Amino acid sequence: MKDQKSLDFITALETGDRDLMQRVPRADVHNHVALGGDFQSWTKRAGLDLKEGKHHFPDFTIFQDEIEIILSYPYKNPTKKQTWDRLFSLFAETYELAISDGISYIEPVYDSTFLDFFDMNTELMIKTIGDQIDSYKSRITIMPEIGIMRTFNIKDVERTIFPCIESGFFKALDLYADERVGPPENFKHIYKAAKKAGMKLKAHAGELLDADFVQRSVEILNLDEVQHGISAANSKDVMTFLADRQTRLNICPSSNIQLCQVDSYKTHPLRILLDNGIKASVNTDDAIIFGRKSSDEFFSLYETDLYSTEELNQIRLNGFPDTL
Ligand SMILES: [Zn+2]
């Protein structure tokens, strides 16, 4: 017997009822906090005259340029205080979009270098982020994560990441940016410290590089979950490795399609991954750029006719921690 929420989710898919879909609790566990909002809403609120991007990035550098355009608003020219205030307003956009789409649980990742806006005062940063999270607590459960830009100098990373890990405020660790730069070996000691601190271990892998890189990242960093991980579908051995280890992949179909790693929803490797016993969740990644919400992703997957409503419901449930 299915619970009412699962039944509603299935009805929403079958009837294309967006309102009903948005009333069913869903999780977003692959979400970059400064880039998770709605483009139109943000530019309007910030008073910016920016044209929305093309949603097509044949090269990762073109995608990075797009991020730079968005982040030039907080980072270019303003004072430290203004930069933080503007970043803060981008976080609010992320939470507002998630809530408007019916997301009830989110794991947003904050960058460890945000600590520089507080002159390395970890307590003050945590209080500021924590107060904002608290202000949303009646509407959404927010589990903050701390993240590492893998392209940054390791000494700079160490300077900011260790105080964040030691703070106990962040519940998980993530590693992101162009995975062709900054091999997992560079971060092993940081992941060890995070494990010791009881944090969940995540990292981006297999978005651009191959299946072996996914396995290597999981083994070296002792990952609990992989952000993307889709190239694992090209190797039976790596899929068996992930399935045996019950390592969840937090997948973002629109991100993969727009970054030209996958042609369409129909050919997305999610189908192959599920067929090989891999646990997956579906998420948004950078909604302000991709222009797609969690509900859009579920409808698009359903429209391929490749997934049963039960499978999609299981994917929905996979995003929640067992304790919820
Ligand atoms: Zn990501």
Short mmCIF file of C-alpha atoms and ligand atoms in Angstrom, two decimals:
data_model
loop_
_atom_site.label_atom_id
_atom_site.label_comp_id
_atom_site.label_asym_id
_atom_site.label_seq_id
_atom_site.Cartn_x
_atom_site.Cartn_y
_atom_site.Cartn_z
CA MET A 1 0.00 0.00 0.00
CA LYS A 2 1.49 3.31 -1.07
CA ASP A 3 1.29 6.40 1.08
CA GLN A 4 -0.85 9.33 -0.08
CA LYS A 5 2.16 11.41 -1.15
CA SER A 6 3.40 8.65 -3.44
CA LEU A 7 -0.09 8.24 -4.90
CA ASP A 8 -0.31 11.99 -5.49
CA PHE A 9 3.11 12.01 -7.15
CA ILE A 10 2.08 9.22 -9.51
CA THR A 11 -1.24 10.95 -10.31
CA ALA A 12 0.62 14.20 -10.96
CA LEU A 13 2.91 12.47 -13.46
CA GLU A 14 0.09 10.64 -15.21
CA THR A 15 -2.14 13.68 -15.54
CA GLY A 16 0.59 16.31 -16.03
CA ASP A 17 -0.78 18.14 -12.99
CA ARG A 18 1.98 20.60 -12.03
CA ASP A 19 0.12 22.00 -9.03
CA LEU A 20 -0.30 18.55 -7.56
CA MET A 21 3.36 17.69 -8.29
CA GLN A 22 4.44 20.82 -6.43
CA ARG A 23 2.45 19.74 -3.39
CA VAL A 24 4.34 16.43 -3.13
CA PRO A 25 7.52 16.65 -1.00
CA ARG A 26 10.69 16.29 -3.03
CA ALA A 27 14.39 16.65 -2.25
CA ASP A 28 17.17 18.51 -4.05
CA VAL A 29 20.54 17.13 -3.00
CA HIS A 30 22.71 18.51 -5.78
CA ASN A 31 22.35 22.26 -5.56
CA HIS A 32 24.96 25.03 -5.65
CA VAL A 33 23.53 27.64 -3.31
CA ALA A 34 24.55 30.78 -5.22
CA LEU A 35 23.25 29.40 -8.52
CA GLY A 36 19.98 27.70 -7.58
CA GLY A 37 17.50 30.53 -8.07
CA ASP A 38 15.21 31.67 -10.85
CA PHE A 39 16.94 33.87 -13.42
CA GLN A 40 13.98 36.18 -14.12
CA SER A 41 13.11 36.65 -10.48
CA TRP A 42 16.74 37.36 -9.56
CA THR A 43 17.47 39.89 -12.34
CA LYS A 44 14.23 41.69 -11.55
CA ARG A 45 14.91 41.86 -7.81
CA ALA A 46 18.54 42.85 -8.33
CA GLY A 47 17.56 45.44 -10.93
CA LEU A 48 19.85 43.91 -13.54
CA ASP A 49 19.37 44.11 -17.27
CA LEU A 50 20.76 40.70 -18.18
CA LYS A 51 19.63 38.46 -21.01
CA GLU A 52 19.03 34.84 -20.09
CA GLY A 53 21.67 32.49 -21.54
CA LYS A 54 21.14 30.01 -24.33
CA HIS A 55 20.95 26.79 -22.27
CA HIS A 56 23.46 25.14 -24.57
CA PHE A 57 27.13 24.79 -23.62
CA PRO A 58 29.10 22.72 -26.11
CA ASP A 59 32.24 23.41 -24.09
CA PHE A 60 32.67 23.52 -20.30
CA THR A 61 34.51 26.85 -20.61
CA ILE A 62 31.38 28.43 -22.18
CA PHE A 63 29.43 27.21 -19.16
CA GLN A 64 32.05 28.70 -16.83
CA ASP A 65 31.73 32.02 -18.70
CA GLU A 66 27.99 31.93 -18.01
CA ILE A 67 28.64 31.37 -14.28
CA GLU A 68 31.04 34.28 -14.36
CA ILE A 69 28.35 36.56 -15.81
CA ILE A 70 25.97 35.65 -12.97
CA LEU A 71 28.63 35.90 -10.28
CA SER A 72 30.08 39.15 -11.58
CA TYR A 73 27.08 40.76 -9.86
CA PRO A 74 28.34 39.91 -6.36
CA TYR A 75 32.05 39.67 -7.15
CA LYS A 76 32.90 42.43 -9.60
CA ASN A 77 33.76 45.80 -8.07
CA PRO A 78 31.60 45.93 -4.91
CA THR A 79 33.08 45.99 -1.43
CA LYS A 80 33.45 42.80 0.60
CA LYS A 81 30.24 43.59 2.47
CA GLN A 82 28.32 44.26 -0.75
CA THR A 83 29.65 41.05 -2.27
CA TRP A 84 28.40 39.05 0.66
CA ASP A 85 25.02 40.82 0.68
CA ARG A 86 24.60 40.07 -3.00
CA LEU A 87 25.60 36.44 -2.57
CA PHE A 88 23.17 36.26 0.30
CA SER A 89 20.36 37.48 -1.95
CA LEU A 90 21.29 34.77 -4.45
CA PHE A 91 20.98 32.13 -1.68
CA ALA A 92 17.52 33.50 -0.90
CA GLU A 93 16.58 33.11 -4.58
CA THR A 94 17.63 29.46 -4.36
CA TYR A 95 15.45 28.80 -1.34
CA GLU A 96 12.49 30.69 -2.78
CA LEU A 97 12.63 28.76 -6.04
CA ALA A 98 12.90 25.42 -4.22
CA ILE A 99 9.93 26.27 -1.99
CA SER A 100 7.83 27.48 -4.93
CA ASP A 101 8.51 24.16 -6.65
CA GLY A 102 7.49 22.14 -3.58
CA ILE A 103 10.99 21.04 -2.52
CA SER A 104 10.81 20.16 1.16
CA TYR A 105 14.41 19.08 1.73
CA ILE A 106 17.54 20.62 0.23
CA GLU A 107 21.28 20.07 0.58
CA PRO A 108 22.80 23.30 -0.74
CA VAL A 109 26.57 23.58 -1.00
CA TYR A 110 28.34 26.74 0.21
CA ASP A 111 31.87 27.49 -0.92
CA SER A 112 34.57 27.42 1.75
CA THR A 113 36.08 30.66 0.38
CA PHE A 114 32.98 32.53 1.61
CA LEU A 115 34.92 32.57 4.86
CA ASP A 116 37.07 35.36 3.43
CA PHE A 117 34.05 37.67 3.46
CA PHE A 118 34.08 37.30 7.23
CA ASP A 119 37.85 37.77 7.56
CA MET A 120 38.10 34.09 8.55
CA ASN A 121 35.65 34.51 11.42
CA THR A 122 33.98 31.09 11.15
CA GLU A 123 31.52 31.74 13.96
CA LEU A 124 30.21 34.89 12.33
CA MET A 125 29.82 33.21 8.96
CA ILE A 126 27.97 30.28 10.47
CA LYS A 127 25.69 32.58 12.43
CA THR A 128 24.86 34.57 9.29
CA ILE A 129 24.18 31.50 7.15
CA GLY A 130 22.41 29.78 10.04
CA ASP A 131 20.09 32.73 10.68
CA GLN A 132 19.04 32.74 7.04
CA ILE A 133 18.42 28.99 7.14
CA ASP A 134 16.40 29.39 10.34
CA SER A 135 14.23 32.01 8.69
CA TYR A 136 13.11 29.33 6.21
CA LYS A 137 12.69 26.46 8.63
CA SER A 138 8.89 26.43 8.63
CA ARG A 139 8.92 26.07 4.84
CA ILE A 140 11.89 23.87 3.97
CA THR A 141 14.53 21.70 5.66
CA ILE A 142 17.97 23.00 4.71
CA MET A 143 21.03 20.83 5.34
CA PRO A 144 24.08 23.00 4.59
CA GLU A 145 27.16 21.52 2.94
CA ILE A 146 30.62 22.97 2.49
CA GLY A 147 32.38 22.75 -0.84
CA ILE A 148 35.78 22.97 -2.43
CA MET A 149 36.60 24.56 -5.78
CA ARG A 150 38.99 21.91 -7.07
CA THR A 151 40.66 24.41 -9.39
CA PHE A 152 41.84 26.61 -6.51
CA ASN A 153 45.30 26.51 -5.03
CA ILE A 154 45.36 23.73 -2.39
CA LYS A 155 46.88 25.98 0.25
CA ASP A 156 43.97 28.42 -0.14
CA VAL A 157 41.53 25.54 0.05
CA GLU A 158 43.12 24.19 3.24
CA ARG A 159 43.06 27.62 4.85
CA THR A 160 39.28 27.92 4.54
CA ILE A 161 38.01 24.33 4.47
CA PHE A 162 39.45 23.07 7.77
CA PRO A 163 37.77 25.72 9.98
CA CYS A 164 34.49 24.95 8.18
CA ILE A 165 34.86 21.22 8.81
CA GLU A 166 35.81 21.78 12.44
CA SER A 167 32.81 24.05 13.00
CA GLY A 168 30.38 21.11 12.92
CA PHE A 169 27.84 23.33 11.15
CA PHE A 170 28.15 21.77 7.70
CA LYS A 171 26.75 18.28 7.32
CA ALA A 172 28.54 17.22 4.15
CA LEU A 173 31.60 17.93 2.03
CA ASP A 174 31.57 18.39 -1.75
CA LEU A 175 34.20 18.96 -4.44
CA TYR A 176 33.31 20.69 -7.71
CA ALA A 177 34.30 22.71 -10.80
CA ASP A 178 36.08 21.31 -13.85
CA GLU A 179 36.96 17.74 -12.87
CA ARG A 180 39.77 17.65 -15.43
CA VAL A 181 41.65 19.93 -13.03
CA GLY A 182 42.50 19.04 -9.42
CA PRO A 183 42.68 15.23 -9.11
CA PRO A 184 40.95 13.56 -6.11
CA GLU A 185 44.35 12.61 -4.65
CA ASN A 186 44.89 16.31 -3.80
CA PHE A 187 41.95 16.31 -1.40
CA LYS A 188 42.29 12.96 0.35
CA HIS A 189 43.49 14.46 3.64
CA ILE A 190 40.56 16.90 3.69
CA TYR A 191 38.04 14.10 3.12
CA LYS A 192 39.66 12.10 5.93
CA ALA A 193 39.18 15.04 8.29
CA ALA A 194 35.55 15.45 7.20
CA LYS A 195 34.89 11.74 7.76
CA LYS A 196 36.35 12.04 11.24
CA ALA A 197 34.02 14.98 11.87
CA GLY A 198 31.04 12.77 10.95
CA MET A 199 30.24 14.49 7.68
CA LYS A 200 28.71 12.90 4.61
CA LEU A 201 31.21 12.72 1.76
CA LYS A 202 30.24 13.79 -1.74
CA ALA A 203 32.21 14.89 -4.81
CA HIS A 204 31.52 15.72 -8.43
CA ALA A 205 32.85 13.00 -10.72
CA GLY A 206 31.89 11.43 -14.03
CA GLU A 207 30.28 14.54 -15.41
CA LEU A 208 33.07 15.12 -17.94
CA LEU A 209 35.54 12.30 -17.25
CA ASP A 210 35.10 8.55 -17.67
CA ALA A 211 33.80 5.71 -15.52
CA ASP A 212 37.23 4.88 -14.12
CA PHE A 213 37.48 8.41 -12.78
CA VAL A 214 34.19 7.88 -10.92
CA GLN A 215 35.52 4.73 -9.26
CA ARG A 216 38.86 6.36 -8.51
CA SER A 217 37.15 9.35 -6.88
CA VAL A 218 34.90 7.11 -4.78
CA GLU A 219 37.82 4.96 -3.64
CA ILE A 220 40.28 7.73 -2.91
CA LEU A 221 37.82 10.05 -1.17
CA ASN A 222 35.70 7.27 0.38
CA LEU A 223 32.54 8.88 -1.03
CA ASP A 224 29.05 8.24 0.24
CA GLU A 225 27.48 9.85 -2.82
CA VAL A 226 28.62 11.09 -6.24
CA GLN A 227 27.38 14.33 -7.81
CA HIS A 228 26.57 13.32 -11.43
CA GLY A 229 28.57 10.10 -11.90
CA ILE A 230 26.76 9.47 -15.18
CA SER A 231 29.79 8.20 -17.11
CA ALA A 232 29.69 5.13 -14.84
CA ALA A 233 27.03 3.87 -17.26
CA ASN A 234 29.83 3.16 -19.76
CA SER A 235 31.39 0.48 -17.57
CA LYS A 236 29.67 -2.63 -16.26
CA ASP A 237 32.47 -3.08 -13.72
CA VAL A 238 32.13 0.44 -12.32
CA MET A 239 28.35 0.10 -12.11
CA THR A 240 28.76 -3.17 -10.20
CA PHE A 241 31.26 -1.45 -7.91
CA LEU A 242 28.80 1.41 -7.19
CA ALA A 243 25.79 -0.88 -6.80
CA ASP A 244 27.65 -3.21 -4.39
CA ARG A 245 28.79 -0.26 -2.38
CA GLN A 246 25.31 1.33 -2.54
CA THR A 247 26.86 4.62 -3.58
CA ARG A 248 24.07 6.97 -4.65
CA LEU A 249 24.38 9.16 -7.74
CA ASN A 250 22.80 12.61 -7.46
CA ILE A 251 21.91 13.20 -11.08
CA CYS A 252 20.88 16.42 -12.85
CA PRO A 253 19.54 15.54 -16.33
CA SER A 254 19.13 19.12 -17.62
CA SER A 255 22.66 19.99 -16.58
CA ASN A 256 24.02 16.97 -18.47
CA ILE A 257 21.97 17.77 -21.58
CA GLN A 258 22.77 21.47 -21.65
CA LEU A 259 26.47 20.74 -21.13
CA CYS A 260 26.23 18.38 -24.12
CA GLN A 261 27.31 15.31 -22.17
CA VAL A 262 23.99 13.65 -23.05
CA ASP A 263 21.81 14.23 -26.14
CA SER A 264 18.36 14.09 -24.59
CA TYR A 265 16.21 12.78 -21.73
CA LYS A 266 15.53 9.74 -23.88
CA THR A 267 19.21 8.83 -24.13
CA HIS A 268 20.18 9.87 -20.60
CA PRO A 269 22.22 7.08 -18.93
CA LEU A 270 19.92 7.14 -15.88
CA ARG A 271 18.02 4.23 -17.48
CA ILE A 272 21.19 2.12 -17.76
CA LEU A 273 22.28 3.02 -14.23
CA LEU A 274 18.94 1.95 -12.74
CA ASP A 275 19.03 -1.29 -14.73
CA ASN A 276 22.36 -2.02 -13.11
CA GLY A 277 21.09 -1.62 -9.58
CA ILE A 278 22.37 1.88 -8.91
CA LYS A 279 20.51 4.14 -6.52
CA ALA A 280 19.90 7.61 -7.99
CA SER A 281 18.24 10.88 -7.14
CA VAL A 282 17.19 13.67 -9.53
CA ASN A 283 18.20 17.28 -8.83
CA THR A 284 18.67 20.75 -10.30
CA ASP A 285 22.43 21.62 -10.02
CA ASP A 286 22.35 25.30 -11.16
CA ALA A 287 18.75 26.31 -11.85
CA ILE A 288 19.62 29.97 -12.45
CA ILE A 289 21.57 28.88 -15.54
CA PHE A 290 19.68 25.78 -16.69
CA GLY A 291 16.24 27.28 -16.08
CA ARG A 292 14.76 23.98 -14.92
CA LYS A 293 13.10 23.03 -11.65
CA SER A 294 12.93 19.62 -9.98
CA SER A 295 9.29 19.16 -11.09
CA ASP A 296 10.34 19.85 -14.71
CA GLU A 297 12.94 17.09 -14.47
CA PHE A 298 10.43 14.50 -13.26
CA PHE A 299 7.91 15.39 -15.96
CA SER A 300 10.56 15.25 -18.68
CA LEU A 301 11.79 11.85 -17.52
CA TYR A 302 8.23 10.54 -17.39
CA GLU A 303 7.58 11.78 -20.93
CA THR A 304 10.36 9.56 -22.31
CA ASP A 305 8.19 6.48 -21.54
CA LEU A 306 11.34 4.81 -20.26
CA TYR A 307 10.52 4.99 -16.55
CA SER A 308 7.58 3.64 -14.63
CA THR A 309 5.81 5.94 -12.21
CA GLU A 310 6.98 3.63 -9.39
CA GLU A 311 10.61 4.04 -10.47
CA LEU A 312 10.29 7.81 -10.57
CA ASN A 313 8.63 7.79 -7.17
CA GLN A 314 11.51 5.72 -5.82
CA ILE A 315 13.96 8.26 -7.28
CA ARG A 316 11.96 10.98 -5.52
CA LEU A 317 12.18 9.12 -2.20
CA ASN A 318 15.90 8.36 -2.67
CA GLY A 319 16.73 12.05 -2.21
CA PHE A 320 15.60 12.05 1.41
CA PRO A 321 17.86 10.89 4.24
CA ASP A 322 16.65 7.79 6.07
CA THR A 323 16.10 9.85 9.18
CA LEU A 324 13.44 12.04 7.54
ZN ZN B 1 27.05 20.37 -9.55
#
